[in-house]
PDB file of C-alpha atoms in Angstrom:
ATOM      1  CA  ALA A   1     -10.003 -22.906 -26.810  1.00  0.00           C
ATOM      2  CA  LEU A   2      -7.301 -22.381 -24.171  1.00  0.00           C
ATOM      3  CA  LYS A   3      -8.816 -24.923 -21.798  1.00  0.00           C
ATOM      4  CA  ALA A   4      -9.229 -27.504 -24.554  1.00  0.00           C
ATOM      5  CA  SER A   5      -5.646 -27.037 -25.720  1.00  0.00           C
ATOM      6  CA  LEU A   6      -4.184 -27.336 -22.221  1.00  0.00           C
ATOM      7  CA  GLU A   7      -6.379 -30.289 -21.353  1.00  0.00           C
ATOM      8  CA  LYS A   8      -5.295 -32.083 -24.514  1.00  0.00           C
ATOM      9  CA  ASP A   9      -1.583 -31.469 -23.901  1.00  0.00           C
ATOM     10  CA  MET A  10      -1.384 -31.796 -20.112  1.00  0.00           C
ATOM     11  CA  GLY A  11      -4.629 -33.123 -18.720  1.00  0.00           C
ATOM     12  CA  GLN A  12      -4.485 -31.088 -15.514  1.00  0.00           C
ATOM     13  CA  ILE A  13      -2.442 -28.015 -14.628  1.00  0.00           C
ATOM     14  CA  ASP A  14      -0.826 -27.125 -11.312  1.00  0.00           C
ATOM     15  CA  PHE A  15      -0.783 -23.339 -11.473  1.00  0.00           C
ATOM     16  CA  ILE A  16      -1.892 -20.173 -13.235  1.00  0.00           C
ATOM     17  CA  VAL A  17       0.221 -17.012 -13.473  1.00  0.00           C
ATOM     18  CA  HIS A  18      -1.865 -13.948 -14.284  1.00  0.00           C
ATOM     19  CA  SER A  19       0.434 -11.202 -15.564  1.00  0.00           C
ATOM     20  CA  ILE A  20      -1.590  -8.789 -17.660  1.00  0.00           C
ATOM     21  CA  ALA A  21      -2.505  -5.177 -17.002  1.00  0.00           C
ATOM     22  CA  PHE A  22      -3.393  -2.181 -19.121  1.00  0.00           C
ATOM     23  CA  ALA A  23      -4.782   1.305 -18.823  1.00  0.00           C
ATOM     24  CA  PRO A  24      -5.151   3.834 -21.633  1.00  0.00           C
ATOM     25  CA  LYS A  25      -2.434   6.472 -21.453  1.00  0.00           C
ATOM     26  CA  GLU A  26      -5.027   9.118 -20.623  1.00  0.00           C
ATOM     27  CA  GLY A  27      -5.689   7.260 -17.379  1.00  0.00           C
ATOM     28  CA  LEU A  28      -2.102   7.436 -16.129  1.00  0.00           C
ATOM     29  CA  SER A  29      -1.551  11.185 -15.937  1.00  0.00           C
ATOM     30  CA  GLY A  30      -3.488  14.406 -15.589  1.00  0.00           C
ATOM     31  CA  ARG A  31      -6.364  15.059 -13.215  1.00  0.00           C
ATOM     32  CA  PHE A  32      -7.802  11.874 -11.774  1.00  0.00           C
ATOM     33  CA  TYR A  33     -11.391  13.076 -12.037  1.00  0.00           C
ATOM     34  CA  ASP A  34     -10.930  13.565 -15.774  1.00  0.00           C
ATOM     35  CA  ILE A  35     -10.577   9.806 -16.358  1.00  0.00           C
ATOM     36  CA  SER A  36     -13.266   8.684 -18.768  1.00  0.00           C
ATOM     37  CA  LYS A  37     -15.697   5.878 -18.077  1.00  0.00           C
ATOM     38  CA  GLU A  38     -14.394   4.097 -21.162  1.00  0.00           C
ATOM     39  CA  ALA A  39     -10.795   4.201 -19.917  1.00  0.00           C
ATOM     40  CA  PHE A  40     -11.903   3.010 -16.482  1.00  0.00           C
ATOM     41  CA  GLU A  41     -13.814   0.064 -17.920  1.00  0.00           C
ATOM     42  CA  VAL A  42     -10.933  -0.964 -20.184  1.00  0.00           C
ATOM     43  CA  ALA A  43      -8.430  -0.897 -17.313  1.00  0.00           C
ATOM     44  CA  MET A  44     -10.667  -2.890 -14.980  1.00  0.00           C
ATOM     45  CA  ASP A  45     -11.621  -5.410 -17.642  1.00  0.00           C
ATOM     46  CA  ILE A  46      -8.067  -6.178 -18.741  1.00  0.00           C
ATOM     47  CA  SER A  47      -6.262  -5.751 -15.415  1.00  0.00           C
ATOM     48  CA  VAL A  48      -8.796  -7.265 -13.004  1.00  0.00           C
ATOM     49  CA  TYR A  49     -11.694  -9.115 -14.571  1.00  0.00           C
ATOM     50  CA  SER A  50      -9.286 -11.125 -16.722  1.00  0.00           C
ATOM     51  CA  LEU A  51      -8.117 -12.896 -13.550  1.00  0.00           C
ATOM     52  CA  ILE A  52     -11.669 -13.965 -12.744  1.00  0.00           C
ATOM     53  CA  GLU A  53     -12.217 -15.096 -16.324  1.00  0.00           C
ATOM     54  CA  ILE A  54      -9.057 -17.194 -16.561  1.00  0.00           C
ATOM     55  CA  VAL A  55      -9.747 -18.869 -13.222  1.00  0.00           C
ATOM     56  CA  ARG A  56     -13.318 -19.692 -14.227  1.00  0.00           C
ATOM     57  CA  GLU A  57     -12.167 -21.033 -17.600  1.00  0.00           C
ATOM     58  CA  LEU A  58      -9.366 -23.204 -16.236  1.00  0.00           C
ATOM     59  CA  LYS A  59     -10.754 -24.298 -12.866  1.00  0.00           C
ATOM     60  CA  PRO A  60     -12.059 -27.622 -14.253  1.00  0.00           C
ATOM     61  CA  ILE A  61      -8.490 -28.663 -15.095  1.00  0.00           C
ATOM     62  CA  LEU A  62      -6.741 -27.191 -12.035  1.00  0.00           C
ATOM     63  CA  SER A  63      -5.403 -29.994  -9.868  1.00  0.00           C
ATOM     64  CA  SER A  64      -6.029 -30.119  -6.136  1.00  0.00           C
ATOM     65  CA  ASN A  65      -3.368 -28.210  -4.186  1.00  0.00           C
ATOM     66  CA  SER A  66      -2.815 -25.950  -7.188  1.00  0.00           C
ATOM     67  CA  SER A  67      -1.937 -22.263  -7.053  1.00  0.00           C
ATOM     68  CA  VAL A  68      -2.977 -19.048  -8.779  1.00  0.00           C
ATOM     69  CA  LEU A  69      -0.611 -16.079  -8.765  1.00  0.00           C
ATOM     70  CA  THR A  70      -1.139 -12.514  -9.963  1.00  0.00           C
ATOM     71  CA  LEU A  71       1.067  -9.416  -9.986  1.00  0.00           C
ATOM     72  CA  SER A  72       0.253  -6.176  -8.204  1.00  0.00           C
ATOM     73  CA  TYR A  73       2.067  -2.994  -7.199  1.00  0.00           C
ATOM     74  CA  TYR A  74       2.230  -0.647  -4.198  1.00  0.00           C
ATOM     75  CA  GLY A  75       0.275   1.932  -6.203  1.00  0.00           C
ATOM     76  CA  GLY A  76      -2.822  -0.088  -5.320  1.00  0.00           C
ATOM     77  CA  VAL A  77      -2.309   0.765  -1.635  1.00  0.00           C
ATOM     78  CA  LYS A  78      -0.844   4.271  -1.643  1.00  0.00           C
ATOM     79  CA  TYR A  79      -0.830   7.186  -4.066  1.00  0.00           C
ATOM     80  CA  ILE A  80       1.928   6.971  -6.680  1.00  0.00           C
ATOM     81  CA  PRO A  81       2.435   9.855  -9.156  1.00  0.00           C
ATOM     82  CA  ASN A  82       1.614   9.071 -12.784  1.00  0.00           C
ATOM     83  CA  TYR A  83      -0.090   5.798 -11.825  1.00  0.00           C
ATOM     84  CA  ASN A  84      -3.662   7.060 -11.387  1.00  0.00           C
ATOM     85  CA  LEU A  85      -6.078   4.556 -12.924  1.00  0.00           C
ATOM     86  CA  MET A  86      -3.672   1.632 -12.604  1.00  0.00           C
ATOM     87  CA  GLY A  87      -3.590   2.235  -8.860  1.00  0.00           C
ATOM     88  CA  VAL A  88      -7.343   1.732  -8.663  1.00  0.00           C
ATOM     89  CA  ALA A  89      -7.067  -1.367 -10.858  1.00  0.00           C
ATOM     90  CA  LYS A  90      -4.330  -2.859  -8.668  1.00  0.00           C
ATOM     91  CA  ALA A  91      -6.393  -2.193  -5.535  1.00  0.00           C
ATOM     92  CA  ALA A  92      -9.295  -4.055  -7.123  1.00  0.00           C
ATOM     93  CA  LEU A  93      -6.952  -6.850  -8.211  1.00  0.00           C
ATOM     94  CA  GLU A  94      -5.676  -7.345  -4.662  1.00  0.00           C
ATOM     95  CA  MET A  95      -9.217  -7.622  -3.281  1.00  0.00           C
ATOM     96  CA  THR A  96     -10.132  -9.974  -6.121  1.00  0.00           C
ATOM     97  CA  THR A  97      -7.202 -12.137  -4.993  1.00  0.00           C
ATOM     98  CA  LYS A  98      -8.649 -12.337  -1.482  1.00  0.00           C
ATOM     99  CA  TYR A  99     -12.191 -13.141  -2.605  1.00  0.00           C
ATOM    100  CA  LEU A 100     -10.965 -15.800  -5.017  1.00  0.00           C
ATOM    101  CA  ALA A 101      -8.780 -17.261  -2.260  1.00  0.00           C
ATOM    102  CA  GLU A 102     -11.808 -17.723  -0.023  1.00  0.00           C
ATOM    103  CA  ASP A 103     -13.964 -19.051  -2.828  1.00  0.00           C
ATOM    104  CA  LEU A 104     -11.408 -21.568  -4.108  1.00  0.00           C
ATOM    105  CA  GLY A 105      -9.967 -22.589  -0.755  1.00  0.00           C
ATOM    106  CA  LYS A 106     -12.550 -25.330  -0.318  1.00  0.00           C
ATOM    107  CA  ASP A 107     -11.254 -26.835  -3.565  1.00  0.00           C
ATOM    108  CA  GLY A 108      -7.662 -26.824  -2.348  1.00  0.00           C
ATOM    109  CA  ILE A 109      -6.684 -23.982  -4.677  1.00  0.00           C
ATOM    110  CA  ARG A 110      -4.563 -21.139  -3.313  1.00  0.00           C
ATOM    111  CA  VAL A 111      -4.616 -17.593  -4.715  1.00  0.00           C
ATOM    112  CA  ASN A 112      -1.930 -15.016  -3.952  1.00  0.00           C
ATOM    113  CA  ALA A 113      -0.398 -11.843  -5.363  1.00  0.00           C
ATOM    114  CA  ILE A 114       3.128 -10.494  -5.567  1.00  0.00           C
ATOM    115  CA  SER A 115       3.577  -6.752  -5.175  1.00  0.00           C
ATOM    116  CA  ALA A 116       6.966  -6.070  -6.718  1.00  0.00           C
ATOM    117  CA  GLY A 117       8.995  -2.908  -6.541  1.00  0.00           C
ATOM    118  CA  PRO A 118       9.664  -0.942  -9.725  1.00  0.00           C
ATOM    119  CA  ILE A 119      11.686  -2.819 -12.338  1.00  0.00           C
ATOM    120  CA  LYS A 120      12.856  -1.433 -15.663  1.00  0.00           C
ATOM    121  CA  THR A 121      10.617  -3.303 -18.112  1.00  0.00           C
ATOM    122  CA  LEU A 122       8.821  -2.472 -21.340  1.00  0.00           C
ATOM    123  CA  ALA A 123       5.576  -1.922 -19.411  1.00  0.00           C
ATOM    124  CA  ALA A 124       7.309   0.504 -17.047  1.00  0.00           C
ATOM    125  CA  ALA A 125       8.225   2.709 -19.988  1.00  0.00           C
ATOM    126  CA  GLY A 126       4.629   3.928 -20.063  1.00  0.00           C
ATOM    127  CA  ILE A 127       4.869   5.419 -16.564  1.00  0.00           C
ATOM    128  CA  GLY A 128       6.034   9.029 -16.416  1.00  0.00           C
ATOM    129  CA  ASP A 129       9.237   9.818 -14.470  1.00  0.00           C
ATOM    130  CA  PHE A 130       9.947   6.114 -14.025  1.00  0.00           C
ATOM    131  CA  SER A 131      13.708   6.650 -13.715  1.00  0.00           C
ATOM    132  CA  PHE A 132      13.037   8.990 -10.794  1.00  0.00           C
ATOM    133  CA  MET A 133      10.817   6.314  -9.228  1.00  0.00           C
ATOM    134  CA  LEU A 134      13.657   3.782  -9.452  1.00  0.00           C
ATOM    135  CA  LYS A 135      16.090   6.136  -7.722  1.00  0.00           C
ATOM    136  CA  TRP A 136      13.538   7.078  -5.077  1.00  0.00           C
ATOM    137  CA  ASN A 137      12.789   3.446  -4.206  1.00  0.00           C
ATOM    138  CA  GLN A 138      16.454   2.541  -4.078  1.00  0.00           C
ATOM    139  CA  TYR A 139      17.306   5.436  -1.774  1.00  0.00           C
ATOM    140  CA  HIS A 140      14.361   4.968   0.586  1.00  0.00           C
ATOM    141  CA  SER A 141      14.113   1.172   0.841  1.00  0.00           C
ATOM    142  CA  PRO A 142      15.751  -0.516   3.870  1.00  0.00           C
ATOM    143  CA  LEU A 143      17.996  -2.601   1.592  1.00  0.00           C
ATOM    144  CA  LYS A 144      19.011   0.480  -0.432  1.00  0.00           C
ATOM    145  CA  GLU A 145      18.506  -1.342  -3.712  1.00  0.00           C
ATOM    146  CA  ASN A 146      15.927  -2.042  -6.379  1.00  0.00           C
ATOM    147  CA  VAL A 147      14.665  -5.564  -6.792  1.00  0.00           C
ATOM    148  CA  THR A 148      15.481  -7.707  -9.808  1.00  0.00           C
ATOM    149  CA  ILE A 149      13.319  -9.855 -12.041  1.00  0.00           C
ATOM    150  CA  ASN A 150      15.075 -12.914 -10.597  1.00  0.00           C
ATOM    151  CA  GLN A 151      14.134 -11.935  -7.044  1.00  0.00           C
ATOM    152  CA  VAL A 152      10.500 -11.569  -8.051  1.00  0.00           C
ATOM    153  CA  GLY A 153      10.678 -14.888  -9.888  1.00  0.00           C
ATOM    154  CA  ASN A 154      12.092 -16.638  -6.827  1.00  0.00           C
ATOM    155  CA  SER A 155       9.180 -15.417  -4.724  1.00  0.00           C
ATOM    156  CA  GLY A 156       6.827 -16.525  -7.471  1.00  0.00           C
ATOM    157  CA  MET A 157       8.284 -20.032  -7.360  1.00  0.00           C
ATOM    158  CA  TYR A 158       7.705 -20.096  -3.604  1.00  0.00           C
ATOM    159  CA  LEU A 159       4.065 -19.064  -3.934  1.00  0.00           C
ATOM    160  CA  LEU A 160       3.425 -21.532  -6.757  1.00  0.00           C
ATOM    161  CA  SER A 161       5.083 -24.458  -4.984  1.00  0.00           C
ATOM    162  CA  ASP A 162       4.178 -26.596  -1.981  1.00  0.00           C
ATOM    163  CA  LEU A 163       6.622 -24.531   0.088  1.00  0.00           C
ATOM    164  CA  SER A 164       3.744 -22.054   0.508  1.00  0.00           C
ATOM    165  CA  SER A 165       1.042 -24.688   0.998  1.00  0.00           C
ATOM    166  CA  GLY A 166      -0.339 -22.825   4.026  1.00  0.00           C
ATOM    167  CA  VAL A 167      -0.473 -19.429   2.316  1.00  0.00           C
ATOM    168  CA  THR A 168      -3.465 -17.994   0.457  1.00  0.00           C
ATOM    169  CA  GLY A 169      -5.130 -14.629  -0.046  1.00  0.00           C
ATOM    170  CA  GLU A 170      -1.871 -12.807   0.609  1.00  0.00           C
ATOM    171  CA  VAL A 171      -0.111  -9.914  -1.084  1.00  0.00           C
ATOM    172  CA  HIS A 172       3.592 -10.759  -0.881  1.00  0.00           C
ATOM    173  CA  TYR A 173       5.863  -7.723  -1.175  1.00  0.00           C
ATOM    174  CA  VAL A 174       9.128  -8.045  -3.094  1.00  0.00           C
ATOM    175  CA  ASP A 175      10.337  -4.448  -2.964  1.00  0.00           C
ATOM    176  CA  ALA A 176      13.507  -4.375  -0.836  1.00  0.00           C
ATOM    177  CA  GLY A 177      11.270  -3.405   2.098  1.00  0.00           C
ATOM    178  CA  TYR A 178      10.059  -0.117   0.630  1.00  0.00           C
ATOM    179  CA  ASN A 179       6.445  -0.755   1.690  1.00  0.00           C
ATOM    180  CA  ILE A 180       7.279  -0.737   5.416  1.00  0.00           C
ATOM    181  CA  MET A 181       8.654   2.803   5.414  1.00  0.00           C
ATOM    182  CA  GLY A 182       6.539   5.535   6.970  1.00  0.00           C
ATOM    183  CA  MET A 183       9.242   8.110   6.285  1.00  0.00           C
ATOM    184  CA  PRO A 184      12.861   7.687   5.216  1.00  0.00           C
ATOM    185  CA  ALA A 185      15.564   7.434   7.853  1.00  0.00           C
ATOM    186  CA  VAL A 186      17.660  10.608   7.916  1.00  0.00           C
ATOM    187  CA  GLU A 187      21.126  11.068   9.385  1.00  0.00           C
ATOM    188  CA  PHE A 188      21.944  14.290  11.254  1.00  0.00           C
ATOM    189  CA  ASP A 189      25.191  16.242  11.415  1.00  0.00           C
ATOM    190  CA  GLU A 190      26.882  17.463  14.606  1.00  0.00           C
ATOM    191  CA  ASN A 191      24.630  20.555  14.587  1.00  0.00           C
ATOM    192  CA  GLY A 192      21.464  18.514  14.499  1.00  0.00           C
ATOM    193  CA  LYS A 193      20.699  19.341  10.885  1.00  0.00           C
ATOM    194  CA  PRO A 194      19.575  16.554   8.546  1.00  0.00           C
ATOM    195  CA  LYS A 195      22.151  15.324   6.058  1.00  0.00           C
ATOM    196  CA  ILE A 196      20.498  14.905   2.678  1.00  0.00           C
ATOM    197  CA  ALA A 197      22.754  12.728   0.552  1.00  0.00           C
ATOM    198  CA  TRP A 198      20.494  12.445  -2.466  1.00  0.00           C
ATOM    199  CA  ASP A 199      19.140  15.242  -4.608  1.00  0.00           C
ATOM    200  CA  GLY A 200      17.050  13.158  -7.014  1.00  0.00           C
ATOM    201  CA  ASN A 201      19.507  13.431  -9.919  1.00  0.00           C
TER     202      ASN A 201
END
């Protein structure tokens, strides 16, 4: 139905933005090994397989030199508290991006992902201690700030446009540089003791 509707209204389309993810609340906290098979399957189906499905459904009307973009998060690369099952789903989503990029490259279709830093959205409300996460990212990122929806959108426009015509299979970080940090930079006082300017409050 979606393909038929789009084909009727537009003929061909130039891009797809995949921005859907879900995990049952039980899969976001608690012991990781307690995650049920049902919760795992739901998270993977909605957060990952949906990208494959939408690409397969709409590929016949994707124009040459078109672009597919999905949204990931650093929790798919490193452990993030209270992210649990979504971290596994995002890891799978990023690899799905790479495999789709190779598969669709011969058709002139590019596939990329944006890994954005934490942003206060409705979806973020389901993550425990999210306000702490925002402060942590701001304090420890090189730019000492959290990213905005507009900044993520600007990067999205780049990846969807011909400006990124030579880019595919990539995970593009928009997180004020947080992902490059191995450990936070710490200033020391005259006695050689670290100065901790942030207490997490």
